[in-house]
Coordinates of C-alpha atoms and ligand atoms in Angstrom, one line a residue:
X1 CA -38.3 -45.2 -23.9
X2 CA -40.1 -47.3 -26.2
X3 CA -38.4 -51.1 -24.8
X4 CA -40.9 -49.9 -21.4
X5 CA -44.1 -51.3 -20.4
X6 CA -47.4 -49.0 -20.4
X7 CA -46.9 -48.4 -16.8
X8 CA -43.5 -47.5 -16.7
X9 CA -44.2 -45.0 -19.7
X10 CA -47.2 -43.6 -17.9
X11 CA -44.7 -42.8 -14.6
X12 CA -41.6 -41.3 -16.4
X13 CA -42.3 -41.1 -20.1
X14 CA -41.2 -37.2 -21.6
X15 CA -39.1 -36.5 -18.4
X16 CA -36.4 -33.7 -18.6
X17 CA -34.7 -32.2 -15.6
X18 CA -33.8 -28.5 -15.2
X19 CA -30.1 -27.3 -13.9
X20 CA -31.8 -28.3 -10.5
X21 CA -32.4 -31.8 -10.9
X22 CA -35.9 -32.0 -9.7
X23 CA -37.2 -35.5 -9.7
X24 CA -40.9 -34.6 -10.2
X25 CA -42.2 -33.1 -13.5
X26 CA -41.2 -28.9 -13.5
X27 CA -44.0 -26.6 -14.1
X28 CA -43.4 -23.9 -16.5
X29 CA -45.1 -21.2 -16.0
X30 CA -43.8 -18.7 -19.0
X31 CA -45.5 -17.3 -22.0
X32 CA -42.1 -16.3 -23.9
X33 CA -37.9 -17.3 -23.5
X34 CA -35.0 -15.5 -23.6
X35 CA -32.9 -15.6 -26.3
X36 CA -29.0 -15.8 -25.8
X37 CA -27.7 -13.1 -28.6
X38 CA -29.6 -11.9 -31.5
X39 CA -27.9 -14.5 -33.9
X40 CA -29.5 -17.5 -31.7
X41 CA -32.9 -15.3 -31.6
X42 CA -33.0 -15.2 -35.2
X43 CA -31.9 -19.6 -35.4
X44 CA -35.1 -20.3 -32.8
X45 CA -37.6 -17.9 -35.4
X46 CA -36.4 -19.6 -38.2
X47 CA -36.5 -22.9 -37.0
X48 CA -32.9 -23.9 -37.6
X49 CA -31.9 -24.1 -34.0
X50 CA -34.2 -26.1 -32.0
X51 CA -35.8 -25.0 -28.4
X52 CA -38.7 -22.5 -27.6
X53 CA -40.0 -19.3 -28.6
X54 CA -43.2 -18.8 -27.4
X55 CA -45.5 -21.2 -25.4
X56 CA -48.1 -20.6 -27.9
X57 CA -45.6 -22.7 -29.7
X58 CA -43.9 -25.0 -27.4
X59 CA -43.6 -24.7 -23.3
X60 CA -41.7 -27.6 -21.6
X61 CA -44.5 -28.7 -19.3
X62 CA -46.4 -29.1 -22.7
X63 CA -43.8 -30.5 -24.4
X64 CA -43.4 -33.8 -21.2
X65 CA -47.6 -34.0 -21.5
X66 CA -46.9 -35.0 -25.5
X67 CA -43.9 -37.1 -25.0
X68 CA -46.2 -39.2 -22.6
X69 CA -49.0 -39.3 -24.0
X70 CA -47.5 -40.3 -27.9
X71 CA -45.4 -43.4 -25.8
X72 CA -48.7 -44.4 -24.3
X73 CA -50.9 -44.4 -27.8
X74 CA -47.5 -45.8 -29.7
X75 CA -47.9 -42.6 -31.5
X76 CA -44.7 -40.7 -32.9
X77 CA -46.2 -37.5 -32.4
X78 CA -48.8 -35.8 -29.9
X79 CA -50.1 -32.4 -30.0
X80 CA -51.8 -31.5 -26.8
X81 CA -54.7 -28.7 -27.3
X82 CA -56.3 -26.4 -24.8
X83 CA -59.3 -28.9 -24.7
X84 CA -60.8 -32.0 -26.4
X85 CA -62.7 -30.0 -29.2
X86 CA -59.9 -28.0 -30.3
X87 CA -58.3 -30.9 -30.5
X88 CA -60.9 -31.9 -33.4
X89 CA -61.1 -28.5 -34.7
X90 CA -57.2 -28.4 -35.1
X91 CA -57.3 -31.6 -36.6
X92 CA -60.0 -30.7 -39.1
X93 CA -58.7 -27.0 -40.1
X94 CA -55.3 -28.7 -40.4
X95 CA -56.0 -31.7 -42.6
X96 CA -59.8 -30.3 -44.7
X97 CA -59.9 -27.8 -46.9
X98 CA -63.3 -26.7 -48.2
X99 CA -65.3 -29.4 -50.9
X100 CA -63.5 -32.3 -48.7
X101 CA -66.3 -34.7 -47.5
X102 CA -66.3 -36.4 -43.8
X103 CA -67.9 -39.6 -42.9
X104 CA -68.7 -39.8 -39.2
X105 CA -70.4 -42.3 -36.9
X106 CA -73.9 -40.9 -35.6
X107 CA -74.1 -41.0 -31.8
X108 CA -71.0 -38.6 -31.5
X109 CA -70.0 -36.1 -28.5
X110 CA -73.2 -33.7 -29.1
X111 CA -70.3 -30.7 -29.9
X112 CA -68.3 -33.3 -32.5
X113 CA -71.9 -33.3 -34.3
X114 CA -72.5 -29.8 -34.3
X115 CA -68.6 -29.3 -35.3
X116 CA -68.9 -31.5 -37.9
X117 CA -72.7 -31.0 -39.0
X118 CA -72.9 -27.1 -38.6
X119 CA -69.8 -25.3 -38.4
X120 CA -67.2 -26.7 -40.6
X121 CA -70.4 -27.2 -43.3
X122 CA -70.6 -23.5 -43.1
X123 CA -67.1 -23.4 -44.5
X124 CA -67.7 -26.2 -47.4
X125 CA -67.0 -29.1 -45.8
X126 CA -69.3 -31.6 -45.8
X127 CA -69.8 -34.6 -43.3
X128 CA -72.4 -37.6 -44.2
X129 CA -73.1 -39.4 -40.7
X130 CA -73.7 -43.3 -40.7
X131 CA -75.0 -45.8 -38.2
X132 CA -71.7 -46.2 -36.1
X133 CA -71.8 -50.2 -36.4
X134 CA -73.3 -50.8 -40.4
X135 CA -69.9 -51.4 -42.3
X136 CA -72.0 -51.0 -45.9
X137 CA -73.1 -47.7 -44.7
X138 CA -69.3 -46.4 -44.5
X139 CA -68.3 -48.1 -47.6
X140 CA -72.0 -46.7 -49.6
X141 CA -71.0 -43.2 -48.2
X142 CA -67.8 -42.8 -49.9
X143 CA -67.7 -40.1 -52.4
X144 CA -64.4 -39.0 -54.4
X145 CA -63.5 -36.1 -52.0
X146 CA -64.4 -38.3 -49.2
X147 CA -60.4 -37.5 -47.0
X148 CA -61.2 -38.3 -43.4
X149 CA -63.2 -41.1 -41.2
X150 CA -64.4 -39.9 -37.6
X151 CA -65.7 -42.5 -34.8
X152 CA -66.2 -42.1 -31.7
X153 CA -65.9 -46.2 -29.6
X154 CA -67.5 -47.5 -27.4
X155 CA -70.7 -44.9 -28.2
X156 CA -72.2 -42.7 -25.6
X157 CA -74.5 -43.1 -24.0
X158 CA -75.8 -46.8 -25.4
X159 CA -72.1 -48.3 -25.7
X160 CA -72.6 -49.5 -29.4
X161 CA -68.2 -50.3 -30.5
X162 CA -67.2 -49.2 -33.9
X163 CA -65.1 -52.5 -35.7
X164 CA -61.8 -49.7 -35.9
X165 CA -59.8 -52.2 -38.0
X166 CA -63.1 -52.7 -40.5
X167 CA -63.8 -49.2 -40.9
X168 CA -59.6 -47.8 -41.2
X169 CA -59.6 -50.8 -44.4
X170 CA -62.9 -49.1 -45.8
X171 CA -61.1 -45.3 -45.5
X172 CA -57.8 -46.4 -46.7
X173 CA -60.2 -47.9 -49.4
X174 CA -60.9 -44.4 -50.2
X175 CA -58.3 -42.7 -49.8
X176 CA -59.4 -40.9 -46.4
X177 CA -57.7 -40.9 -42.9
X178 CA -59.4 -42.5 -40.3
X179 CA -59.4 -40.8 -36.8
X180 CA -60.6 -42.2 -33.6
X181 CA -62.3 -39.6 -30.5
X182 CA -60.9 -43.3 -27.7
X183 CA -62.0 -40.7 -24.7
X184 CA -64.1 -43.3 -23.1
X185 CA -61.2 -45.9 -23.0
X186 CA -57.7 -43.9 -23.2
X187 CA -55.0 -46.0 -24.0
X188 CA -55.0 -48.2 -21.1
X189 CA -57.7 -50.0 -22.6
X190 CA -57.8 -49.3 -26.4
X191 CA -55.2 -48.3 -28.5
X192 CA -56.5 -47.5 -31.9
X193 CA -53.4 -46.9 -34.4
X194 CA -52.7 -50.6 -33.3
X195 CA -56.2 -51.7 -35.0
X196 CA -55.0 -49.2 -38.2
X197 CA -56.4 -45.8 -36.9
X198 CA -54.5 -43.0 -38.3
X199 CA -55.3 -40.5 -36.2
X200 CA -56.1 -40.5 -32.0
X201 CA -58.4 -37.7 -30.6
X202 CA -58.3 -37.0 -27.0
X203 CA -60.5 -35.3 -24.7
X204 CA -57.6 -35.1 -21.8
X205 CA -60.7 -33.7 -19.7
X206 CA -62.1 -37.1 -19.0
X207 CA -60.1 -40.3 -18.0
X208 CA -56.5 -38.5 -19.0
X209 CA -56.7 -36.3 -16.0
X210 CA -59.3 -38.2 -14.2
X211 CA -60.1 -36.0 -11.4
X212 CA -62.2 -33.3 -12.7
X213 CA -59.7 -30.5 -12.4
X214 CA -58.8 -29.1 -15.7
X215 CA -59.6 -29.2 -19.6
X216 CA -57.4 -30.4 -21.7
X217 CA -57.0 -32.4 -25.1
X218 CA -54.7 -34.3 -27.9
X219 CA -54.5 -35.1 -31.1
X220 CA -51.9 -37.9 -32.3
X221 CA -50.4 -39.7 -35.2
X222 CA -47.8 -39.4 -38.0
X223 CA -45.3 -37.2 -37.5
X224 CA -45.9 -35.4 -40.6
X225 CA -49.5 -35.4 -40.5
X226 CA -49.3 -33.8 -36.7
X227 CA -47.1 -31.5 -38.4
X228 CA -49.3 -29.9 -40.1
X229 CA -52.2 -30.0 -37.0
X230 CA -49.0 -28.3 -34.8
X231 CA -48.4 -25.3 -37.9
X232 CA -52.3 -24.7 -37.7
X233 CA -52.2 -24.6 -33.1
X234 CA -49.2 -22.6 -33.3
X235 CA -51.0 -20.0 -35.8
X236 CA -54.3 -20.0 -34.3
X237 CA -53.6 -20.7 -31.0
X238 CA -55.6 -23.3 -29.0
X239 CA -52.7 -23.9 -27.2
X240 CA -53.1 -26.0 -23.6
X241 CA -52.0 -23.9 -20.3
X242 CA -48.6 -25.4 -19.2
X243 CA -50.6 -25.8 -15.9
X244 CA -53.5 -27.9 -17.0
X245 CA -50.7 -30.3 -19.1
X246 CA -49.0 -30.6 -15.8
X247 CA -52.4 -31.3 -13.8
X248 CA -52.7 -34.2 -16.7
X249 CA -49.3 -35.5 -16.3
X250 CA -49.8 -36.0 -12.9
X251 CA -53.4 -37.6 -13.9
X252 CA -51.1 -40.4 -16.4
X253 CA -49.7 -41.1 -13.6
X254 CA -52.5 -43.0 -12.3
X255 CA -54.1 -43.9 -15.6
X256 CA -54.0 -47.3 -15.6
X257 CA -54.8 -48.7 -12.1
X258 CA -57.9 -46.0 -12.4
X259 CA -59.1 -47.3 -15.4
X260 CA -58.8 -50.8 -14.3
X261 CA -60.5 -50.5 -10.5
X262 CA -63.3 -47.9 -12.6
X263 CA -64.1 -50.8 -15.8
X264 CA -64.0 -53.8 -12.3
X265 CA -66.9 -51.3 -10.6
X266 CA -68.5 -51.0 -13.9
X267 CA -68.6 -55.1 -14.3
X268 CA -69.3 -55.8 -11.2
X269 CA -72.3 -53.0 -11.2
X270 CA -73.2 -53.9 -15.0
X271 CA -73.7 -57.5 -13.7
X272 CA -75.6 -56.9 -10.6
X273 CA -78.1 -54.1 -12.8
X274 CA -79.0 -56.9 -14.9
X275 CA -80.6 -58.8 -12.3
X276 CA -82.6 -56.1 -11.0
X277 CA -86.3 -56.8 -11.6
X278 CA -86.8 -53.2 -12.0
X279 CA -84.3 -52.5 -15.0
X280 CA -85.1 -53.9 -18.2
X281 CA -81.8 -53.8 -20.0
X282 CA -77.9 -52.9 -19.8
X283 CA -75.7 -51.7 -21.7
X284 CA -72.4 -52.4 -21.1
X285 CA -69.4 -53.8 -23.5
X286 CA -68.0 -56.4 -20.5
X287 CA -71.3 -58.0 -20.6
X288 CA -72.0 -61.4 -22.5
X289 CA -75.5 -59.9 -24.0
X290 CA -73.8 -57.2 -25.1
X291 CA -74.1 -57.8 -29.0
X292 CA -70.5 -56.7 -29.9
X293 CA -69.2 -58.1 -27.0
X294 CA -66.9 -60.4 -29.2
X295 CA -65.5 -57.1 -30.2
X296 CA -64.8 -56.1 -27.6
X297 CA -62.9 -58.4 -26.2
X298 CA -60.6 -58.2 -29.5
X299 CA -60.4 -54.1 -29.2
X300 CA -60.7 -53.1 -25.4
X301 CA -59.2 -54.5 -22.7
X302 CA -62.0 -54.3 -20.5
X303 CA -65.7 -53.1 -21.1
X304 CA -64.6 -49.5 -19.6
X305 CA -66.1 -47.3 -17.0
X306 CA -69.3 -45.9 -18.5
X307 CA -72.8 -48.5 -18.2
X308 CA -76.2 -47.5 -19.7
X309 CA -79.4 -49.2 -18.5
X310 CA -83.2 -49.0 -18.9
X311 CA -85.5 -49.0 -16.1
X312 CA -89.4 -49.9 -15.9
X313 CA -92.0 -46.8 -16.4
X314 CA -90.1 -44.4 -18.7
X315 CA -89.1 -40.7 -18.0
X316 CA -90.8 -41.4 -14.2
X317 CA -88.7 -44.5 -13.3
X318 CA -85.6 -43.4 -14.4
X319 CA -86.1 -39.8 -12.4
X320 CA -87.1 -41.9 -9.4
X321 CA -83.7 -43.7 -9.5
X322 CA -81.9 -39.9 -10.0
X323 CA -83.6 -38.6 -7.3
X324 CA -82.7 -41.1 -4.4
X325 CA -79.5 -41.3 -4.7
X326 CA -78.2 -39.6 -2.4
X327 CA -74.4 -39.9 -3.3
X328 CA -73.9 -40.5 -6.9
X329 CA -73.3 -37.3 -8.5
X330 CA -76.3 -36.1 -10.9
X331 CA -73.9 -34.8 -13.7
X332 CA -73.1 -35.5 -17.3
X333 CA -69.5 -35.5 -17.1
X334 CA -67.4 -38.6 -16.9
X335 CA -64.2 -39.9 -16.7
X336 CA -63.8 -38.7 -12.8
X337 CA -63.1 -40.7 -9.7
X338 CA -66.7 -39.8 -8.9
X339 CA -69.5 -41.4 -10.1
X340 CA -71.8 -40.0 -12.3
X341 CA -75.4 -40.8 -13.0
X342 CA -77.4 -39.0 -16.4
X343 CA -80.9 -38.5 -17.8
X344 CA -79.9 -38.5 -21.5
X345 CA -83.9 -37.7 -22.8
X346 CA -83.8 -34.7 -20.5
X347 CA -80.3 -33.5 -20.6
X348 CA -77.8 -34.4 -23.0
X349 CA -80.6 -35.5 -25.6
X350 CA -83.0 -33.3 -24.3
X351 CA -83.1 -30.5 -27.2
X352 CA -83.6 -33.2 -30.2
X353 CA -86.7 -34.4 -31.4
X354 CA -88.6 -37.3 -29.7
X355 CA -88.5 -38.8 -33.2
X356 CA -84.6 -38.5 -33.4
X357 CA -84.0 -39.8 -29.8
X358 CA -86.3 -43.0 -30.8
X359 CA -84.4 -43.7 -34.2
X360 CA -80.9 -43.0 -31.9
X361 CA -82.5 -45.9 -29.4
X362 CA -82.2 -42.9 -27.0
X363 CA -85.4 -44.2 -24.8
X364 CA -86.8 -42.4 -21.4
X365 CA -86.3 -45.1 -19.5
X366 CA -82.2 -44.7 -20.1
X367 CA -79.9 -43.5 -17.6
X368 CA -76.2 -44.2 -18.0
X369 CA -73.5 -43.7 -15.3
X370 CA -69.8 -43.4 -15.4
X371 CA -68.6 -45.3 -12.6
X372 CA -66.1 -43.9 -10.2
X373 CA -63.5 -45.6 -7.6
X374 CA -66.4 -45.5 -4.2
X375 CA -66.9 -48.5 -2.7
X376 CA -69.2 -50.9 -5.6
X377 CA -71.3 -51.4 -2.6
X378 CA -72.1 -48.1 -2.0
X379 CA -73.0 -47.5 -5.7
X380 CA -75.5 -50.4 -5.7
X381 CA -76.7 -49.4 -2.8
X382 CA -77.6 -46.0 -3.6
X383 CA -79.3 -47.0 -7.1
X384 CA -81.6 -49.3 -4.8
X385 CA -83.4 -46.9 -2.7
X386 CA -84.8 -45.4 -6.3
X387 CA -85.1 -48.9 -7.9
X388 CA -87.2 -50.3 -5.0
X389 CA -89.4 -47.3 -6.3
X390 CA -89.6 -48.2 -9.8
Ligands
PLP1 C1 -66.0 -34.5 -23.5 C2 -65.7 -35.1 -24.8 C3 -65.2 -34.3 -25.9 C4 -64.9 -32.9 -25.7 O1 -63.9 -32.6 -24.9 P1 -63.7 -31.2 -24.1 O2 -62.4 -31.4 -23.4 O3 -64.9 -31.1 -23.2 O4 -63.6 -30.2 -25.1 C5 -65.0 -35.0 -27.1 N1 -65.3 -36.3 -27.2 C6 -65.8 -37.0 -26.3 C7 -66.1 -38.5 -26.5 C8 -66.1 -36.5 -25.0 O5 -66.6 -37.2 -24.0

């Protein structure tokens, strides 16, 4: 399907009817498949005859969530993963081997960091995190076993944009892969094997499904290289439930008119935050005083959904502004059709240092939202009752 537009591929990409014909995407619900004689048994197990064995292995639900999802990141091959961090784990155990070195941008998901920074260390691989916008600091950290590049863009929470196309020269430089976490953007806005990404990491959790309901994540790329991610799932078994890839096929669906009403909230709310006597800076990739915001007008389509901003009086300002909203949702998720507003000092942040958080730019006046599809009004209006405070 590859002469279709993004939309068209996001309705009816990885589509295969049953016997009956159904016109909406079949749900699967089998963990094995039945084999028509013992020779065609033994073809399936060996891999000579194509078709499923197991849906540990393969399930067809599955199977229409990767077709989609490759079309919509211009990827020849997805692997879909029970969630968004054995999507990363499968990637790494597929592709590392112990000695191999990992350069990664600071500011990652707090679970990538601890992935990359505790676990896989414990098994010989070591990761040397740099300042996710300093181009020299990528290049200085290269080291001859140096074979995979890991960024996270736009940053969370403070929206800093890793130059994808700078740093995928740099690792090709050395040798390395470079894989891209584009969570916070999906491909409706950012697709990163166009700027010379190798590999795309997904967190299907967030803006994929985009209603909260299920976990679910993706890795995607070469064929061959997602061979060898798909040898590692189907041995180890991080497999997604045929149910929550058919809860996210439903969610592609909608992908791209969410993603563009959410990022027109989040301009719209950006813009009116920065005029607010009570906040004292925004972050936010649409914005003209964004610093990267040349950037970002080359690698996303629009800023996205997720806006961070400081407000006068610290810790005490920024609670005052939780605290009276009264419709705003006080979680740290995102990607939902729900807005979201977070303390990052006190939650997310909370258990690092003071120190840390300061050199992160992590600063108690922060909150950062991930705006939803309410009403714009309604948002603003319920971040003024606690900003009148401030
Ligand atoms: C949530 C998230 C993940 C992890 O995904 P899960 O589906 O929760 O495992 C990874 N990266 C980013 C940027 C995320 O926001």
């Amino acid at each position: 399907m590859d002469e279709f537009d993004l939309d068209t591929l996001a309705v009816r990409a990885g589509i295969e009817r049953s016997q009956f014909g159904e016109h909406s995407e079949a749900l699967y619900l089998t963990s094995s498949y039945v084999f028509g004689s013992a020779a065609e048994a033994a073809a399936r197990f060996s891999g000579e005859a194509e078709g499923n064995v197991y849906s540990r292995f393969t399930n067809p639900t599955v199977t229409a969530l990767q077709t989609r999802l490759a079309a919509l990141e211009g990827a020849e091959r997805c692997v879909a993963t029970s969630s968004g961090m054995s999507a990363i784990l499968s990637m790494a155990m597929a592709l590392l081997k112990a000695g191999d070195h990992v350069i990664a941008s600071r500011g990652l998901f707090g679970s990538t960091q601890q992935l990359f920074g505790n676990i896989l260390a414990k098994f010989g691989i070591e990761t040397t995190f740099v300042p996710a916008t300093d181009l020299a600091a990528y290049r200085a950290a290269v080291k001859p076993a140096t074979r995979l590049f890991f960024v996270e863009t736009p940053s969370n929470p403070l929206t800093e944009l890793v130059d994808i196309a700078a740093v995928a020269d740099i690792a090709h430089g050395a040798g390395a892969l470079l894989a891209v976490d584009n969570c916070f953007c999906s491909p409706v806005l950012q697709r990163p094997l166009e700027h010379g990404a190798d590999i795309v990491i997904h967190s299907a959790t967030k803006y994929l499904d985009g209603q909260g309901r299920v976990l679910g994540g993706a890795v995607l790329g070469k064929h061959d290289t997602m061979e060898e991610v798909f040898k590692f799932l189907r041995t180890a078994g991080p497999s997604i439930s045929p149910f929550n890839a058919w809860v996210i096929l439903k969610g592609l669906e909608t992908l791209r008119i969410r993603m563009q009403a959410q990022s027109a909230n989040a301009l719209t709310l950006a813009q009116w935050l920065e005029a607010q006597p009570a906040v004292e800076r925004v972050y936010y990739p649409g914005l003209p005083s964004h610093p990267q915001y040349a950037l970002a007008q080359r690698q996303q389509k629009t800023g996205g959904a997720v806006v961070a901003f400081e407000v006068k009086g610290g810790r005490e300002g920024a609670w005052k502004v939780v605290d009276n909203a009264r419709m705003v949702s006080i979680t740290a998720n995102l990607g939902d059709t729900k807005t979201t507003i977070t303390h990052p000092a006190t939650t997310t942040h909370g258990r690092i240092s003071q120190e840390s958080r300061d050199a992160a730019g992590i600063r108690d006046g922060l909150l950062r939202m991930a705006i939803g599809l309410e009403s714009v009004e309604d948002i603003k209006a319920d971040l003024a009752r606690g900003l009148s405070l401030v």
